[in-house]
GROMACS .gro file of C-alpha atoms in nm:
model
  268
    1MET     CA    1  15.938  14.518  15.760
    2ALA     CA    2  16.016  14.886  15.701
    3LEU     CA    3  16.354  15.008  15.819
    4GLN     CA    4  16.314  15.253  16.111
    5LEU     CA    5  16.569  15.532  16.083
    6PRO     CA    6  16.704  15.707  16.390
    7THR     CA    7  16.558  16.054  16.432
    8SER     CA    8  16.879  16.230  16.332
    9MET     CA    9  16.916  16.022  16.016
   10ALA     CA   10  16.548  16.055  15.926
   11ALA     CA   11  16.583  16.431  15.936
   12LEU     CA   12  16.865  16.408  15.685
   13GLN     CA   13  16.664  16.180  15.455
   14ARG     CA   14  16.378  16.426  15.391
   15PRO     CA   15  16.388  16.791  15.284
   16ALA     CA   16  16.262  17.056  15.517
   17LEU     CA   17  15.895  17.150  15.488
   18GLY     CA   18  15.972  17.488  15.337
   19SER     CA   19  16.182  17.337  15.059
   20ARG     CA   20  15.905  17.094  14.966
   21ILE     CA   21  15.619  17.341  14.946
   22GLY     CA   22  15.790  17.673  14.894
   23LYS     CA   23  15.611  17.863  15.172
   24LEU     CA   24  15.347  17.855  15.442
   25SER     CA   25  15.022  18.047  15.455
   26ALA     CA   26  14.952  18.307  15.722
   27ARG     CA   27  14.810  18.045  15.958
   28GLY     CA   28  15.087  17.793  15.895
   29PHE     CA   29  14.919  17.578  15.629
   30PRO     CA   30  15.130  17.449  15.336
   31VAL     CA   31  15.082  17.634  15.007
   32SER     CA   32  15.209  17.475  14.687
   33ALA     CA   33  15.312  17.658  14.371
   34VAL     CA   34  15.013  17.498  14.193
   35ASP     CA   35  14.778  17.621  14.465
   36ASP     CA   36  14.926  17.969  14.435
   37GLU     CA   37  14.878  17.979  14.057
   38GLN     CA   38  14.522  17.845  14.072
   39ALA     CA   39  14.428  18.100  14.337
   40ALA     CA   40  14.594  18.381  14.140
   41HIS     CA   41  14.408  18.276  13.823
   42ARG     CA   42  14.072  18.281  14.002
   43GLN     CA   43  14.157  18.614  14.161
   44ARG     CA   44  14.233  18.765  13.818
   45LEU     CA   45  13.912  18.615  13.680
   46PHE     CA   46  13.685  18.766  13.945
   47ASN     CA   47  13.860  19.101  13.926
   48ARG     CA   48  13.812  19.102  13.548
   49ILE     CA   49  13.439  19.021  13.548
   50ALA     CA   50  13.356  19.253  13.840
   51PRO     CA   51  13.212  19.542  13.630
   52MET     CA   52  12.949  19.316  13.467
   53TYR     CA   53  12.911  19.056  13.742
   54ASP     CA   54  12.570  19.167  13.875
   55ASN     CA   55  12.420  19.226  13.530
   56LEU     CA   56  12.535  18.884  13.414
   57ASN     CA   57  12.389  18.714  13.720
   58ASP     CA   58  12.052  18.878  13.656
   59VAL     CA   59  12.051  18.783  13.288
   60LEU     CA   60  12.180  18.428  13.331
   61SER     CA   61  11.943  18.337  13.617
   62LEU     CA   62  11.650  18.553  13.502
   63GLY     CA   63  11.679  18.724  13.840
   64GLN     CA   64  11.628  18.400  14.031
   65HIS     CA   65  11.969  18.426  14.202
   66ARG     CA   66  11.821  18.695  14.426
   67ILE     CA   67  11.561  18.449  14.557
   68TRP     CA   68  11.826  18.182  14.618
   69LYS     CA   69  12.044  18.431  14.806
   70ARG     CA   70  11.754  18.534  15.028
   71MET     CA   71  11.695  18.167  15.106
   72ALA     CA   72  12.060  18.121  15.200
   73VAL     CA   73  12.054  18.427  15.427
   74GLY     CA   74  11.732  18.303  15.589
   75TRP     CA   75  11.890  17.966  15.664
   76SER     CA   76  12.193  18.132  15.825
   77GLY     CA   77  11.991  18.214  16.135
   78ALA     CA   78  12.119  18.574  16.139
   79LYS     CA   79  11.905  18.801  16.356
   80ALA     CA   80  11.892  19.157  16.486
   81GLY     CA   81  12.206  19.264  16.669
   82ASP     CA   82  12.422  18.978  16.541
   83SER     CA   83  12.778  19.001  16.413
   84VAL     CA   84  12.790  18.804  16.089
   85LEU     CA   85  13.041  18.718  15.817
   86ASP     CA   86  12.989  18.677  15.443
   87ILE     CA   87  13.283  18.489  15.289
   88CYS     CA   88  13.357  18.529  14.916
   89CYS     CA   89  13.119  18.825  14.928
   90GLY     CA   90  13.182  18.940  14.571
   91SER     CA   91  12.986  19.255  14.494
   92GLY     CA   92  12.799  19.230  14.824
   93ASP     CA   93  12.457  19.078  14.753
   94LEU     CA   94  12.446  18.848  15.056
   95ALA     CA   95  12.623  19.098  15.282
   96MET     CA   96  12.358  19.360  15.209
   97LEU     CA   97  12.078  19.112  15.272
   98LEU     CA   98  12.247  19.020  15.599
   99ALA     CA   99  12.264  19.391  15.690
  100GLU     CA  100  11.884  19.400  15.668
  101LYS     CA  101  11.865  19.101  15.902
  102VAL     CA  102  12.102  19.224  16.173
  103GLY     CA  103  11.983  19.585  16.165
  104PRO     CA  104  12.166  19.895  16.291
  105ARG     CA  105  12.273  19.726  16.616
  106GLY     CA  106  12.436  19.440  16.425
  107LYS     CA  107  12.747  19.423  16.210
  108VAL     CA  108  12.825  19.255  15.878
  109THR     CA  109  13.174  19.178  15.752
  110GLY     CA  110  13.210  19.099  15.383
  111LEU     CA  111  13.534  18.924  15.285
  112ASP     CA  112  13.666  18.857  14.935
  113PHE     CA  113  14.005  18.804  14.771
  114ALA     CA  114  13.921  19.013  14.464
  115GLU     CA  115  13.979  19.385  14.524
  116GLU     CA  116  13.772  19.487  14.221
  117GLN     CA  117  13.471  19.303  14.360
  118LEU     CA  118  13.514  19.476  14.696
  119ALA     CA  119  13.542  19.815  14.525
  120LEU     CA  120  13.212  19.744  14.350
  121ALA     CA  121  13.055  19.635  14.680
  122ARG     CA  122  13.165  19.959  14.850
  123GLU     CA  123  13.024  20.166  14.563
  124ARG     CA  124  12.693  19.978  14.572
  125GLN     CA  125  12.670  20.026  14.948
  126LYS     CA  126  12.735  20.399  14.913
  127LYS     CA  127  12.491  20.458  14.626
  128SER     CA  128  12.203  20.224  14.693
  129TYR     CA  129  12.202  20.119  15.055
  130GLY     CA  130  12.381  20.376  15.264
  131ARG     CA  131  12.419  20.117  15.537
  132ARG     CA  132  12.692  20.180  15.788
  133ASN     CA  133  12.686  19.836  15.947
  134ILE     CA  134  12.890  19.666  15.672
  135GLU     CA  135  13.268  19.644  15.670
  136TRP     CA  136  13.454  19.515  15.364
  137CYS     CA  137  13.771  19.311  15.405
  138LEU     CA  138  14.028  19.182  15.155
  139GLY     CA  139  14.126  18.832  15.262
  140ASP     CA  140  14.153  18.457  15.204
  141ALA     CA  141  13.872  18.214  15.287
  142LEU     CA  142  14.137  17.961  15.392
  143ASN     CA  143  14.310  18.199  15.634
  144LEU     CA  144  14.036  18.413  15.783
  145PRO     CA  145  14.179  18.720  15.962
  146PHE     CA  146  13.935  18.693  16.252
  147ASP     CA  147  13.933  18.575  16.612
  148VAL     CA  148  13.801  18.243  16.736
  149GLU     CA  149  13.422  18.240  16.787
  150GLN     CA  150  13.378  18.595  16.657
  151PHE     CA  151  13.059  18.555  16.449
  152ASP     CA  152  12.696  18.462  16.515
  153ALA     CA  153  12.643  18.343  16.156
  154VAL     CA  154  12.841  18.288  15.835
  155THR     CA  155  12.731  18.278  15.472
  156VAL     CA  156  12.914  18.181  15.154
  157GLY     CA  157  12.757  18.252  14.816
  158TYR     CA  158  12.905  18.075  14.512
  159GLY     CA  159  13.249  18.071  14.671
  160LEU     CA  160  13.310  17.729  14.826
  161ARG     CA  161  13.342  17.566  14.484
  162ASN     CA  162  13.628  17.800  14.401
  163VAL     CA  163  13.847  17.756  14.709
  164ARG     CA  164  14.149  17.530  14.664
  165ASP     CA  165  14.100  17.337  14.991
  166ILE     CA  166  13.736  17.282  15.092
  167PRO     CA  167  13.806  17.089  15.417
  168ARG     CA  168  14.028  17.373  15.536
  169ALA     CA  169  13.759  17.627  15.443
  170PHE     CA  170  13.514  17.437  15.664
  171GLU     CA  171  13.767  17.434  15.948
  172GLU     CA  172  13.809  17.810  15.921
  173ILE     CA  173  13.432  17.867  15.922
  174LEU     CA  174  13.401  17.642  16.229
  175ARG     CA  175  13.681  17.832  16.403
  176VAL     CA  176  13.522  18.177  16.368
  177LEU     CA  177  13.164  18.067  16.445
  178ARG     CA  178  13.030  18.094  16.797
  179PRO     CA  179  12.894  17.776  16.964
  180GLY     CA  180  12.546  17.691  16.839
  181ALA     CA  181  12.575  17.919  16.536
  182LEU     CA  182  12.498  17.830  16.175
  183ALA     CA  183  12.669  17.873  15.840
  184SER     CA  184  12.469  17.874  15.516
  185ILE     CA  185  12.656  17.794  15.194
  186LEU     CA  186  12.493  17.851  14.854
  187ASP     CA  187  12.644  17.715  14.534
  188PHE     CA  188  12.578  17.519  14.218
  189ASN     CA  189  12.460  17.170  14.298
  190LYS     CA  190  12.654  16.874  14.161
  191SER     CA  191  12.353  16.654  14.108
  192THR     CA  192  12.365  16.275  14.119
  193ASP     CA  193  12.054  16.264  13.902
  194PRO     CA  194  12.151  16.208  13.535
  195VAL     CA  195  11.862  16.416  13.399
  196THR     CA  196  11.936  16.716  13.622
  197SER     CA  197  12.308  16.688  13.553
  198SER     CA  198  12.247  16.677  13.176
  199LEU     CA  199  12.012  16.975  13.193
  200GLN     CA  200  12.266  17.172  13.392
  201GLY     CA  201  12.541  17.093  13.143
  202TRP     CA  202  12.319  17.185  12.848
  203MET     CA  203  12.229  17.520  13.006
  204LEU     CA  204  12.593  17.602  13.074
  205ASP     CA  205  12.698  17.516  12.718
  206ASN     CA  206  12.402  17.666  12.535
  207VAL     CA  207  12.288  17.954  12.754
  208VAL     CA  208  12.546  18.067  13.009
  209VAL     CA  209  12.860  18.065  12.795
  210PRO     CA  210  12.696  18.213  12.482
  211VAL     CA  211  12.536  18.494  12.685
  212ALA     CA  212  12.863  18.563  12.869
  213SER     CA  213  13.031  18.577  12.529
  214GLN     CA  214  12.810  18.872  12.435
  215PHE     CA  215  12.968  19.061  12.727
  216GLY     CA  216  13.318  18.953  12.627
  217PHE     CA  217  13.360  18.696  12.903
  218ARG     CA  218  13.340  18.364  12.719
  219GLU     CA  219  13.665  18.219  12.855
  220ASP     CA  220  13.587  18.346  13.205
  221TYR     CA  221  13.256  18.157  13.216
  222GLU     CA  222  13.370  17.842  13.039
  223TYR     CA  223  13.540  17.740  13.365
  224LEU     CA  224  13.198  17.700  13.532
  225LYS     CA  225  13.119  17.357  13.390
  226GLN     CA  226  13.453  17.212  13.490
  227SER     CA  227  13.435  17.368  13.836
  228ILE     CA  228  13.098  17.202  13.896
  229GLU     CA  229  13.229  16.868  13.769
  230ASN     CA  230  13.522  16.900  14.011
  231PHE     CA  231  13.292  17.002  14.298
  232HIS     CA  232  13.141  16.769  14.560
  233THR     CA  233  12.788  16.633  14.572
  234GLY     CA  234  12.560  16.742  14.854
  235GLN     CA  235  12.618  16.418  15.045
  236GLU     CA  236  12.993  16.455  15.008
  237LEU     CA  237  12.979  16.811  15.138
  238GLU     CA  238  12.781  16.693  15.440
  239LYS     CA  239  13.050  16.435  15.519
  240ILE     CA  240  13.338  16.682  15.475
  241ALA     CA  241  13.163  16.932  15.704
  242ALA     CA  242  13.109  16.664  15.968
  243GLN     CA  243  13.474  16.560  15.948
  244ALA     CA  244  13.573  16.926  15.998
  245GLY     CA  245  13.386  16.923  16.329
  246PHE     CA  246  13.035  17.052  16.260
  247SER     CA  247  12.771  16.882  16.473
  248ARG     CA  248  12.510  16.890  16.194
  249ALA     CA  249  12.526  16.933  15.818
  250VAL     CA  250  12.228  16.922  15.581
  251HIS     CA  251  12.236  16.993  15.208
  252TYR     CA  252  11.917  17.121  15.045
  253GLU     CA  253  11.866  17.106  14.669
  254ILE     CA  254  11.685  17.410  14.530
  255ALA     CA  255  11.596  17.544  14.183
  256GLY     CA  256  11.502  17.198  14.062
  257GLY     CA  257  11.833  17.054  14.179
  258LEU     CA  258  12.046  17.302  13.985
  259MET     CA  259  12.153  17.484  14.303
  260GLY     CA  260  12.214  17.374  14.659
  261VAL     CA  261  12.239  17.522  15.009
  262LEU     CA  262  12.449  17.347  15.273
  263VAL     CA  263  12.351  17.442  15.628
  264VAL     CA  264  12.599  17.349  15.900
  265SER     CA  265  12.585  17.408  16.274
  266LYS     CA  266  12.851  17.429  16.541
  267LYS     CA  267  12.804  17.232  16.860
  268ILE     CA  268  12.690  17.434  17.161
   0.00000   0.00000   0.00000
């Protein structure tokens, strides 16, 4: 039988929370030194590739990423007049598609942790779209700087795989969504089918990385394969979302199983 220490003695037996983890995040979550370094590395990576990010996406997907993003926005349920959030917005593709959906009476907030990506998004908005219903915000997907139940829809495009704590990311999305609202999350699919998985790996090794190398970003894109291997399958994502509190979670495989869209809904 385990020895039960008195409260005063137990407090002496374990270090304080701050000494174990170093610091707390803005919303009181523990942040380890490893987490900090991983997040900082990814932040540097996305800042570095920002100037060529859109061109690379077009080349590597033969333009198909634009179709997948429109599908994700469509599944978000965003409509005219809505206030919507695009997390990990990057250079703004999904945010600008959302702006078309919500119209001039609606509002889009695009959030990313890479300032260079946000600078590119602002420039694209100014030059090509001229839309005034988009606001860009520097922030952390795990500590969203927004009120409870602030948004009518949320999207995430190729960002969930890169956050250091996926369950917490789901909890934050749930917190800022209004009752009955949807979130649509697009990312690479970690397929359970051996053929699809092998094809995906072959394409990353023989197409994606070599092409990225021509732009000087070989090391930056080599991380993709490992990040997909470390990611969750569609069924696993459904379970994690349900555990976070979503009333419904369905993962759809698209692009022949190479990509996936997770659609989650908050209970009314």
